[in-house]
């Protein structure tokens, strides 16, 4: 049994890597490994934009991340500065920035890059996509 | 404490990879990880002197490379083959770095815990 931290650097749509990250995470937990957390960095924060609205016959990567994390109890953490730069805001950042709307909700959470680093420290292996 | 190696492989001003790689390098070092940097391919262009990123609407994160010694990031490896390919000499590089063969860089990867490629 290994403990993984998974870093996702690509958006939900337009690149295959974040789907690959999801499939890796799914295979890891189904084979008895632990996922410390999934950390969204760079364009990966766009996986957490709740305005993502794929057509009904397309794979909905965001809801797939949500159900996997709920089933296996691992957190989904955004790098807050990478998210803000790309227009992904939770309700509290929306209030701070006086915008009327927000597009990230629980169980996705905002965190600092330090959460990636402490995750790397405690996990057996970082896998980046 | 883990040994993290951060690889810069893309040019500085067409995308945000270099900036976000540098953010992670400094943050990791401030969390007391042992951080080394590798510059290869167009990633070397991050290290050129006399850049003016503001003129292309980008934030001047290049100046922040000057803070690396303050964070005790001393192992900075630059790929010799990529230098040659881009017709650069050591005078073009603004930091104190070690110029290495591809083999030496591959060997370095064997001595770190994680490699993060940007």
PDB file of C-alpha atoms in Angstrom:
ATOM      1  CA  UNK A   1       0.000   0.000   0.000  1.00  0.00           C
ATOM      2  CA  UNK A   2       1.358   3.399  -0.985  1.00  0.00           C
ATOM      3  CA  UNK A   3       0.195   6.905  -0.216  1.00  0.00           C
ATOM      4  CA  UNK A   4       0.015   9.131  -3.276  1.00  0.00           C
ATOM      5  CA  UNK A   5      -0.419  12.834  -3.775  1.00  0.00           C
ATOM      6  CA  UNK A   6      -1.709  13.721  -7.211  1.00  0.00           C
ATOM      7  CA  UNK A   7      -0.986  17.034  -8.870  1.00  0.00           C
ATOM      8  CA  UNK A   8      -3.236  18.068 -11.756  1.00  0.00           C
ATOM      9  CA  UNK A   9      -1.883  20.840 -13.990  1.00  0.00           C
ATOM     10  CA  UNK A  10      -4.220  20.706 -17.007  1.00  0.00           C
ATOM     11  CA  UNK A  11      -7.817  21.843 -17.469  1.00  0.00           C
ATOM     12  CA  UNK A  12     -10.890  19.599 -17.405  1.00  0.00           C
ATOM     13  CA  UNK A  13     -11.417  20.019 -21.143  1.00  0.00           C
ATOM     14  CA  UNK A  14      -8.916  20.493 -23.954  1.00  0.00           C
ATOM     15  CA  UNK A  15      -6.197  18.257 -22.638  1.00  0.00           C
ATOM     16  CA  UNK A  16      -6.167  14.563 -21.846  1.00  0.00           C
ATOM     17  CA  UNK A  17      -3.889  14.803 -18.830  1.00  0.00           C
ATOM     18  CA  UNK A  18      -6.468  15.611 -16.251  1.00  0.00           C
ATOM     19  CA  UNK A  19      -8.592  12.650 -17.369  1.00  0.00           C
ATOM     20  CA  UNK A  20      -5.453  10.514 -17.087  1.00  0.00           C
ATOM     21  CA  UNK A  21      -4.959  11.860 -13.561  1.00  0.00           C
ATOM     22  CA  UNK A  22      -8.507  10.855 -12.698  1.00  0.00           C
ATOM     23  CA  UNK A  23      -8.048   7.349 -14.107  1.00  0.00           C
ATOM     24  CA  UNK A  24      -4.787   6.970 -12.207  1.00  0.00           C
ATOM     25  CA  UNK A  25      -6.469   8.082  -8.970  1.00  0.00           C
ATOM     26  CA  UNK A  26      -9.351   5.688  -9.549  1.00  0.00           C
ATOM     27  CA  UNK A  27      -7.012   2.755 -10.243  1.00  0.00           C
ATOM     28  CA  UNK A  28      -4.902   3.590  -7.186  1.00  0.00           C
ATOM     29  CA  UNK A  29      -7.787   3.627  -4.700  1.00  0.00           C
ATOM     30  CA  UNK A  30      -9.419   0.562  -6.260  1.00  0.00           C
ATOM     31  CA  UNK A  31      -6.148  -1.302  -5.731  1.00  0.00           C
ATOM     32  CA  UNK A  32      -5.984  -0.423  -2.053  1.00  0.00           C
ATOM     33  CA  UNK A  33      -3.648   2.565  -2.211  1.00  0.00           C
ATOM     34  CA  UNK A  34      -4.306   5.802  -0.371  1.00  0.00           C
ATOM     35  CA  UNK A  35      -4.616   9.240  -1.894  1.00  0.00           C
ATOM     36  CA  UNK A  36      -3.435  11.952   0.467  1.00  0.00           C
ATOM     37  CA  UNK A  37      -5.042  14.647  -1.672  1.00  0.00           C
ATOM     38  CA  UNK A  38      -5.485  15.815  -5.227  1.00  0.00           C
ATOM     39  CA  UNK A  39      -3.865  19.209  -5.694  1.00  0.00           C
ATOM     40  CA  UNK A  40      -4.935  21.388  -8.611  1.00  0.00           C
ATOM     41  CA  UNK A  41      -2.221  23.771  -9.849  1.00  0.00           C
ATOM     42  CA  UNK A  42      -1.622  25.807 -13.024  1.00  0.00           C
ATOM     43  CA  UNK A  43      -4.542  25.298 -15.462  1.00  0.00           C
ATOM     44  CA  UNK A  44      -5.620  22.321 -13.341  1.00  0.00           C
ATOM     45  CA  UNK A  45      -7.675  24.711 -11.215  1.00  0.00           C
ATOM     46  CA  UNK A  46     -10.127  24.856 -14.131  1.00  0.00           C
ATOM     47  CA  UNK A  47     -11.266  21.343 -13.154  1.00  0.00           C
ATOM     48  CA  UNK A  48     -13.002  22.937 -10.183  1.00  0.00           C
ATOM     49  CA  UNK A  49     -14.982  25.601 -12.043  1.00  0.00           C
ATOM     50  CA  UNK A  50     -18.602  24.700 -11.304  1.00  0.00           C
ATOM     51  CA  UNK A  51     -19.693  26.455 -14.514  1.00  0.00           C
ATOM     52  CA  UNK A  52     -18.141  23.586 -16.485  1.00  0.00           C
ATOM     53  CA  UNK A  53     -21.145  22.246 -18.409  1.00  0.00           C
ATOM     54  CA  UNK A  54     -20.182  19.426 -20.746  1.00  0.00           C
ATOM     55  CA  UNK A  55     -22.889  18.071 -23.059  1.00  0.00           C
ATOM     56  CA  UNK A  56     -24.879  15.188 -21.643  1.00  0.00           C
ATOM     57  CA  UNK A  57     -23.166  12.619 -23.881  1.00  0.00           C
ATOM     58  CA  UNK A  58     -19.664  13.681 -22.788  1.00  0.00           C
ATOM     59  CA  UNK A  59     -17.631  12.506 -19.832  1.00  0.00           C
ATOM     60  CA  UNK A  60     -18.175  14.873 -16.903  1.00  0.00           C
ATOM     61  CA  UNK A  61     -14.738  14.958 -15.360  1.00  0.00           C
ATOM     62  CA  UNK A  62     -15.654  17.374 -12.584  1.00  0.00           C
ATOM     63  CA  UNK A  63     -18.474  15.249 -11.224  1.00  0.00           C
ATOM     64  CA  UNK A  64     -16.231  12.185 -11.595  1.00  0.00           C
ATOM     65  CA  UNK A  65     -13.621  13.854  -9.341  1.00  0.00           C
ATOM     66  CA  UNK A  66     -16.339  14.729  -6.839  1.00  0.00           C
ATOM     67  CA  UNK A  67     -17.798  11.265  -6.576  1.00  0.00           C
ATOM     68  CA  UNK A  68     -14.379   9.584  -6.363  1.00  0.00           C
ATOM     69  CA  UNK A  69     -13.260  11.917  -3.581  1.00  0.00           C
ATOM     70  CA  UNK A  70     -16.489  11.396  -1.671  1.00  0.00           C
ATOM     71  CA  UNK A  71     -16.312   7.629  -1.994  1.00  0.00           C
ATOM     72  CA  UNK A  72     -12.661   7.370  -0.946  1.00  0.00           C
ATOM     73  CA  UNK A  73     -12.521  10.384   1.403  1.00  0.00           C
ATOM     74  CA  UNK A  74      -9.664  12.392  -0.005  1.00  0.00           C
ATOM     75  CA  UNK A  75      -9.629  16.186  -0.322  1.00  0.00           C
ATOM     76  CA  UNK A  76      -9.635  18.135  -3.587  1.00  0.00           C
ATOM     77  CA  UNK A  77      -7.490  21.226  -3.065  1.00  0.00           C
ATOM     78  CA  UNK A  78      -6.989  24.192  -5.381  1.00  0.00           C
ATOM     79  CA  UNK A  79      -3.937  26.409  -5.298  1.00  0.00           C
ATOM     80  CA  UNK A  80      -5.722  29.618  -4.392  1.00  0.00           C
ATOM     81  CA  UNK A  81      -3.401  32.017  -6.209  1.00  0.00           C
ATOM     82  CA  UNK A  82      -3.424  29.918  -9.400  1.00  0.00           C
ATOM     83  CA  UNK A  83      -7.231  29.760  -9.139  1.00  0.00           C
ATOM     84  CA  UNK A  84      -7.742  33.502  -8.643  1.00  0.00           C
ATOM     85  CA  UNK A  85      -5.513  34.294 -11.632  1.00  0.00           C
ATOM     86  CA  UNK A  86      -7.724  32.064 -13.773  1.00  0.00           C
ATOM     87  CA  UNK A  87     -11.087  33.295 -12.552  1.00  0.00           C
ATOM     88  CA  UNK A  88     -11.955  30.463 -10.187  1.00  0.00           C
ATOM     89  CA  UNK A  89     -13.399  31.911  -6.972  1.00  0.00           C
ATOM     90  CA  UNK A  90     -15.114  30.439  -3.967  1.00  0.00           C
ATOM     91  CA  UNK A  91     -17.799  32.417  -2.196  1.00  0.00           C
ATOM     92  CA  UNK A  92     -15.304  33.986   0.212  1.00  0.00           C
ATOM     93  CA  UNK A  93     -12.959  35.193  -2.574  1.00  0.00           C
ATOM     94  CA  UNK A  94     -16.000  36.490  -4.452  1.00  0.00           C
ATOM     95  CA  UNK A  95     -16.952  38.546  -1.395  1.00  0.00           C
ATOM     96  CA  UNK A  96     -13.392  39.835  -0.951  1.00  0.00           C
ATOM     97  CA  UNK A  97     -13.229  40.852  -4.600  1.00  0.00           C
ATOM     98  CA  UNK A  98     -16.747  42.295  -4.681  1.00  0.00           C
ATOM     99  CA  UNK A  99     -17.901  40.020  -7.480  1.00  0.00           C
ATOM    100  CA  UNK A 100     -21.515  38.920  -7.524  1.00  0.00           C
ATOM    101  CA  UNK A 101     -20.796  35.360  -8.582  1.00  0.00           C
ATOM    102  CA  UNK A 102     -18.515  32.540  -7.603  1.00  0.00           C
ATOM    103  CA  UNK A 103     -17.750  29.317  -9.390  1.00  0.00           C
ATOM    104  CA  UNK A 104     -16.136  26.964  -6.919  1.00  0.00           C
ATOM    105  CA  UNK A 105     -17.964  25.169  -4.154  1.00  0.00           C
ATOM    106  CA  UNK A 106     -17.377  22.496  -1.542  1.00  0.00           C
ATOM    107  CA  UNK A 107     -16.107  19.831  -1.425  1.00  0.00           C
ATOM    108  CA  UNK A 108     -13.452  21.580  -3.546  1.00  0.00           C
ATOM    109  CA  UNK A 109     -11.415  23.747  -1.214  1.00  0.00           C
ATOM    110  CA  UNK A 110      -8.836  26.494  -1.619  1.00  0.00           C
ATOM    111  CA  UNK A 111      -5.395  26.057  -0.108  1.00  0.00           C
ATOM    112  CA  UNK A 112      -1.892  27.385  -0.495  1.00  0.00           C
ATOM    113  CA  UNK A 113       1.047  25.854  -2.324  1.00  0.00           C
ATOM    114  CA  UNK A 114       2.226  24.834   1.116  1.00  0.00           C
ATOM    115  CA  UNK A 115      -0.467  22.167   1.086  1.00  0.00           C
ATOM    116  CA  UNK A 116       1.175  20.665  -1.976  1.00  0.00           C
ATOM    117  CA  UNK A 117       4.578  20.730  -0.304  1.00  0.00           C
ATOM    118  CA  UNK A 118       3.420  19.230   2.997  1.00  0.00           C
ATOM    119  CA  UNK A 119       1.489  16.631   0.981  1.00  0.00           C
ATOM    120  CA  UNK A 120       4.644  15.712  -0.940  1.00  0.00           C
ATOM    121  CA  UNK A 121       6.469  15.420   2.357  1.00  0.00           C
ATOM    122  CA  UNK A 122       3.962  13.022   3.893  1.00  0.00           C
ATOM    123  CA  UNK A 123       3.129  10.959   0.801  1.00  0.00           C
ATOM    124  CA  UNK A 124       5.252   8.128  -0.547  1.00  0.00           C
ATOM    125  CA  UNK A 125       5.046   9.471  -4.077  1.00  0.00           C
ATOM    126  CA  UNK A 126       3.925  12.544  -5.985  1.00  0.00           C
ATOM    127  CA  UNK A 127       2.391  11.866  -9.381  1.00  0.00           C
ATOM    128  CA  UNK A 128       1.974  14.920 -11.633  1.00  0.00           C
ATOM    129  CA  UNK A 129      -0.237  15.138 -14.675  1.00  0.00           C
TER     130      UNK A 129
ATOM    131  CA  UNK B   1      12.327  16.968   4.405  1.00  0.00           C
ATOM    132  CA  UNK B   2      12.322  15.776   0.842  1.00  0.00           C
ATOM    133  CA  UNK B   3      14.588  16.510  -2.090  1.00  0.00           C
ATOM    134  CA  UNK B   4      12.576  18.186  -4.826  1.00  0.00           C
ATOM    135  CA  UNK B   5      13.906  18.906  -8.287  1.00  0.00           C
ATOM    136  CA  UNK B   6      12.007  21.446 -10.349  1.00  0.00           C
ATOM    137  CA  UNK B   7      12.580  21.358 -14.100  1.00  0.00           C
ATOM    138  CA  UNK B   8      12.080  24.460 -16.237  1.00  0.00           C
ATOM    139  CA  UNK B   9      11.579  23.294 -19.826  1.00  0.00           C
ATOM    140  CA  UNK B  10       9.547  26.048 -21.483  1.00  0.00           C
ATOM    141  CA  UNK B  11      10.246  29.630 -22.440  1.00  0.00           C
ATOM    142  CA  UNK B  12       9.328  32.336 -19.953  1.00  0.00           C
ATOM    143  CA  UNK B  13       6.735  34.573 -21.585  1.00  0.00           C
ATOM    144  CA  UNK B  14       4.358  32.500 -23.712  1.00  0.00           C
ATOM    145  CA  UNK B  15       2.766  30.703 -20.784  1.00  0.00           C
ATOM    146  CA  UNK B  16       2.753  30.787 -16.982  1.00  0.00           C
ATOM    147  CA  UNK B  17       4.787  27.631 -16.389  1.00  0.00           C
ATOM    148  CA  UNK B  18       8.055  29.337 -15.501  1.00  0.00           C
ATOM    149  CA  UNK B  19       6.397  31.700 -13.075  1.00  0.00           C
ATOM    150  CA  UNK B  20       4.437  28.950 -11.346  1.00  0.00           C
ATOM    151  CA  UNK B  21       7.508  26.699 -11.246  1.00  0.00           C
ATOM    152  CA  UNK B  22       9.478  29.464  -9.537  1.00  0.00           C
ATOM    153  CA  UNK B  23       6.626  30.079  -7.062  1.00  0.00           C
ATOM    154  CA  UNK B  24       6.702  26.400  -6.149  1.00  0.00           C
ATOM    155  CA  UNK B  25      10.503  26.361  -5.863  1.00  0.00           C
ATOM    156  CA  UNK B  26      10.575  29.275  -3.413  1.00  0.00           C
ATOM    157  CA  UNK B  27       7.616  28.018  -1.417  1.00  0.00           C
ATOM    158  CA  UNK B  28       9.127  24.528  -1.121  1.00  0.00           C
ATOM    159  CA  UNK B  29      12.410  25.974   0.060  1.00  0.00           C
ATOM    160  CA  UNK B  30      10.603  28.095   2.656  1.00  0.00           C
ATOM    161  CA  UNK B  31       8.973  24.857   3.869  1.00  0.00           C
ATOM    162  CA  UNK B  32      12.490  23.531   4.386  1.00  0.00           C
ATOM    163  CA  UNK B  33      12.601  21.074   1.539  1.00  0.00           C
ATOM    164  CA  UNK B  34      15.899  20.591  -0.282  1.00  0.00           C
ATOM    165  CA  UNK B  35      15.224  22.170  -3.657  1.00  0.00           C
ATOM    166  CA  UNK B  36      17.280  21.946  -6.845  1.00  0.00           C
ATOM    167  CA  UNK B  37      16.484  23.443 -10.242  1.00  0.00           C
ATOM    168  CA  UNK B  38      17.174  22.135 -13.732  1.00  0.00           C
ATOM    169  CA  UNK B  39      16.930  24.307 -16.844  1.00  0.00           C
ATOM    170  CA  UNK B  40      16.620  22.592 -20.172  1.00  0.00           C
ATOM    171  CA  UNK B  41      15.252  23.211 -23.679  1.00  0.00           C
ATOM    172  CA  UNK B  42      13.730  26.705 -23.917  1.00  0.00           C
ATOM    173  CA  UNK B  43      13.473  26.782 -20.123  1.00  0.00           C
ATOM    174  CA  UNK B  44      17.007  28.189 -20.237  1.00  0.00           C
ATOM    175  CA  UNK B  45      15.559  31.425 -21.599  1.00  0.00           C
ATOM    176  CA  UNK B  46      14.253  32.116 -18.076  1.00  0.00           C
ATOM    177  CA  UNK B  47      17.856  32.830 -17.114  1.00  0.00           C
ATOM    178  CA  UNK B  48      18.750  35.411 -19.763  1.00  0.00           C
ATOM    179  CA  UNK B  49      19.915  38.861 -18.718  1.00  0.00           C
ATOM    180  CA  UNK B  50      18.172  42.107 -19.649  1.00  0.00           C
ATOM    181  CA  UNK B  51      14.593  40.915 -19.985  1.00  0.00           C
ATOM    182  CA  UNK B  52      11.628  43.313 -19.897  1.00  0.00           C
ATOM    183  CA  UNK B  53       8.536  41.128 -19.424  1.00  0.00           C
ATOM    184  CA  UNK B  54       6.292  44.151 -18.783  1.00  0.00           C
ATOM    185  CA  UNK B  55       6.604  45.095 -22.446  1.00  0.00           C
ATOM    186  CA  UNK B  56       4.619  41.965 -23.353  1.00  0.00           C
ATOM    187  CA  UNK B  57       2.084  42.438 -20.567  1.00  0.00           C
ATOM    188  CA  UNK B  58       3.692  39.844 -18.292  1.00  0.00           C
ATOM    189  CA  UNK B  59       4.674  40.137 -14.655  1.00  0.00           C
ATOM    190  CA  UNK B  60       8.430  40.444 -14.131  1.00  0.00           C
ATOM    191  CA  UNK B  61       8.943  37.219 -12.230  1.00  0.00           C
ATOM    192  CA  UNK B  62      12.385  36.941 -13.838  1.00  0.00           C
ATOM    193  CA  UNK B  63      13.748  39.404 -11.269  1.00  0.00           C
ATOM    194  CA  UNK B  64      12.639  36.967  -8.558  1.00  0.00           C
ATOM    195  CA  UNK B  65      15.260  34.426  -9.681  1.00  0.00           C
ATOM    196  CA  UNK B  66      17.693  36.749  -7.888  1.00  0.00           C
ATOM    197  CA  UNK B  67      16.134  35.629  -4.592  1.00  0.00           C
ATOM    198  CA  UNK B  68      17.204  31.987  -4.982  1.00  0.00           C
ATOM    199  CA  UNK B  69      20.330  32.303  -2.797  1.00  0.00           C
ATOM    200  CA  UNK B  70      18.231  33.837   0.007  1.00  0.00           C
ATOM    201  CA  UNK B  71      16.148  30.656  -0.031  1.00  0.00           C
ATOM    202  CA  UNK B  72      19.290  28.471   0.000  1.00  0.00           C
ATOM    203  CA  UNK B  73      18.565  27.113  -3.474  1.00  0.00           C
ATOM    204  CA  UNK B  74      22.110  26.561  -4.640  1.00  0.00           C
ATOM    205  CA  UNK B  75      21.936  23.579  -6.971  1.00  0.00           C
ATOM    206  CA  UNK B  76      21.008  25.069 -10.339  1.00  0.00           C
ATOM    207  CA  UNK B  77      21.828  22.825 -13.283  1.00  0.00           C
ATOM    208  CA  UNK B  78      21.699  24.025 -16.884  1.00  0.00           C
ATOM    209  CA  UNK B  79      21.759  21.590 -19.790  1.00  0.00           C
ATOM    210  CA  UNK B  80      24.862  22.172 -21.949  1.00  0.00           C
ATOM    211  CA  UNK B  81      23.298  20.643 -25.049  1.00  0.00           C
ATOM    212  CA  UNK B  82      20.321  23.001 -24.855  1.00  0.00           C
ATOM    213  CA  UNK B  83      22.694  25.956 -24.402  1.00  0.00           C
ATOM    214  CA  UNK B  84      24.449  24.934 -27.599  1.00  0.00           C
ATOM    215  CA  UNK B  85      21.183  24.458 -29.460  1.00  0.00           C
ATOM    216  CA  UNK B  86      20.066  27.985 -28.524  1.00  0.00           C
ATOM    217  CA  UNK B  87      23.530  29.406 -29.325  1.00  0.00           C
ATOM    218  CA  UNK B  88      23.927  30.768 -25.789  1.00  0.00           C
ATOM    219  CA  UNK B  89      27.118  31.181 -23.804  1.00  0.00           C
ATOM    220  CA  UNK B  90      27.609  31.392 -20.058  1.00  0.00           C
ATOM    221  CA  UNK B  91      27.848  35.208 -20.372  1.00  0.00           C
ATOM    222  CA  UNK B  92      24.175  35.276 -21.356  1.00  0.00           C
ATOM    223  CA  UNK B  93      23.092  33.686 -18.068  1.00  0.00           C
ATOM    224  CA  UNK B  94      22.385  35.962 -15.141  1.00  0.00           C
ATOM    225  CA  UNK B  95      22.694  33.463 -12.276  1.00  0.00           C
ATOM    226  CA  UNK B  96      25.536  31.400 -10.958  1.00  0.00           C
ATOM    227  CA  UNK B  97      24.748  27.950 -12.352  1.00  0.00           C
ATOM    228  CA  UNK B  98      26.424  24.649 -13.142  1.00  0.00           C
ATOM    229  CA  UNK B  99      26.500  23.659 -16.801  1.00  0.00           C
ATOM    230  CA  UNK B 100      25.928  19.913 -17.088  1.00  0.00           C
ATOM    231  CA  UNK B 101      25.662  17.144 -19.635  1.00  0.00           C
ATOM    232  CA  UNK B 102      22.343  15.361 -20.110  1.00  0.00           C
ATOM    233  CA  UNK B 103      23.891  12.352 -18.391  1.00  0.00           C
ATOM    234  CA  UNK B 104      24.788  14.411 -15.315  1.00  0.00           C
ATOM    235  CA  UNK B 105      21.230  15.744 -15.154  1.00  0.00           C
ATOM    236  CA  UNK B 106      19.817  12.222 -15.459  1.00  0.00           C
ATOM    237  CA  UNK B 107      22.170  11.168 -12.664  1.00  0.00           C
ATOM    238  CA  UNK B 108      20.914  14.087 -10.525  1.00  0.00           C
ATOM    239  CA  UNK B 109      17.331  12.799 -10.920  1.00  0.00           C
ATOM    240  CA  UNK B 110      18.463   9.589  -9.238  1.00  0.00           C
ATOM    241  CA  UNK B 111      19.436  11.524  -6.135  1.00  0.00           C
ATOM    242  CA  UNK B 112      16.162  13.374  -5.512  1.00  0.00           C
ATOM    243  CA  UNK B 113      12.813  12.177  -4.194  1.00  0.00           C
ATOM    244  CA  UNK B 114      10.521  13.942  -6.666  1.00  0.00           C
ATOM    245  CA  UNK B 115      10.943  15.635 -10.039  1.00  0.00           C
ATOM    246  CA  UNK B 116       8.358  18.255 -11.040  1.00  0.00           C
ATOM    247  CA  UNK B 117       8.451  19.230 -14.714  1.00  0.00           C
ATOM    248  CA  UNK B 118       7.150  22.608 -15.839  1.00  0.00           C
TER     249      UNK B 118
END
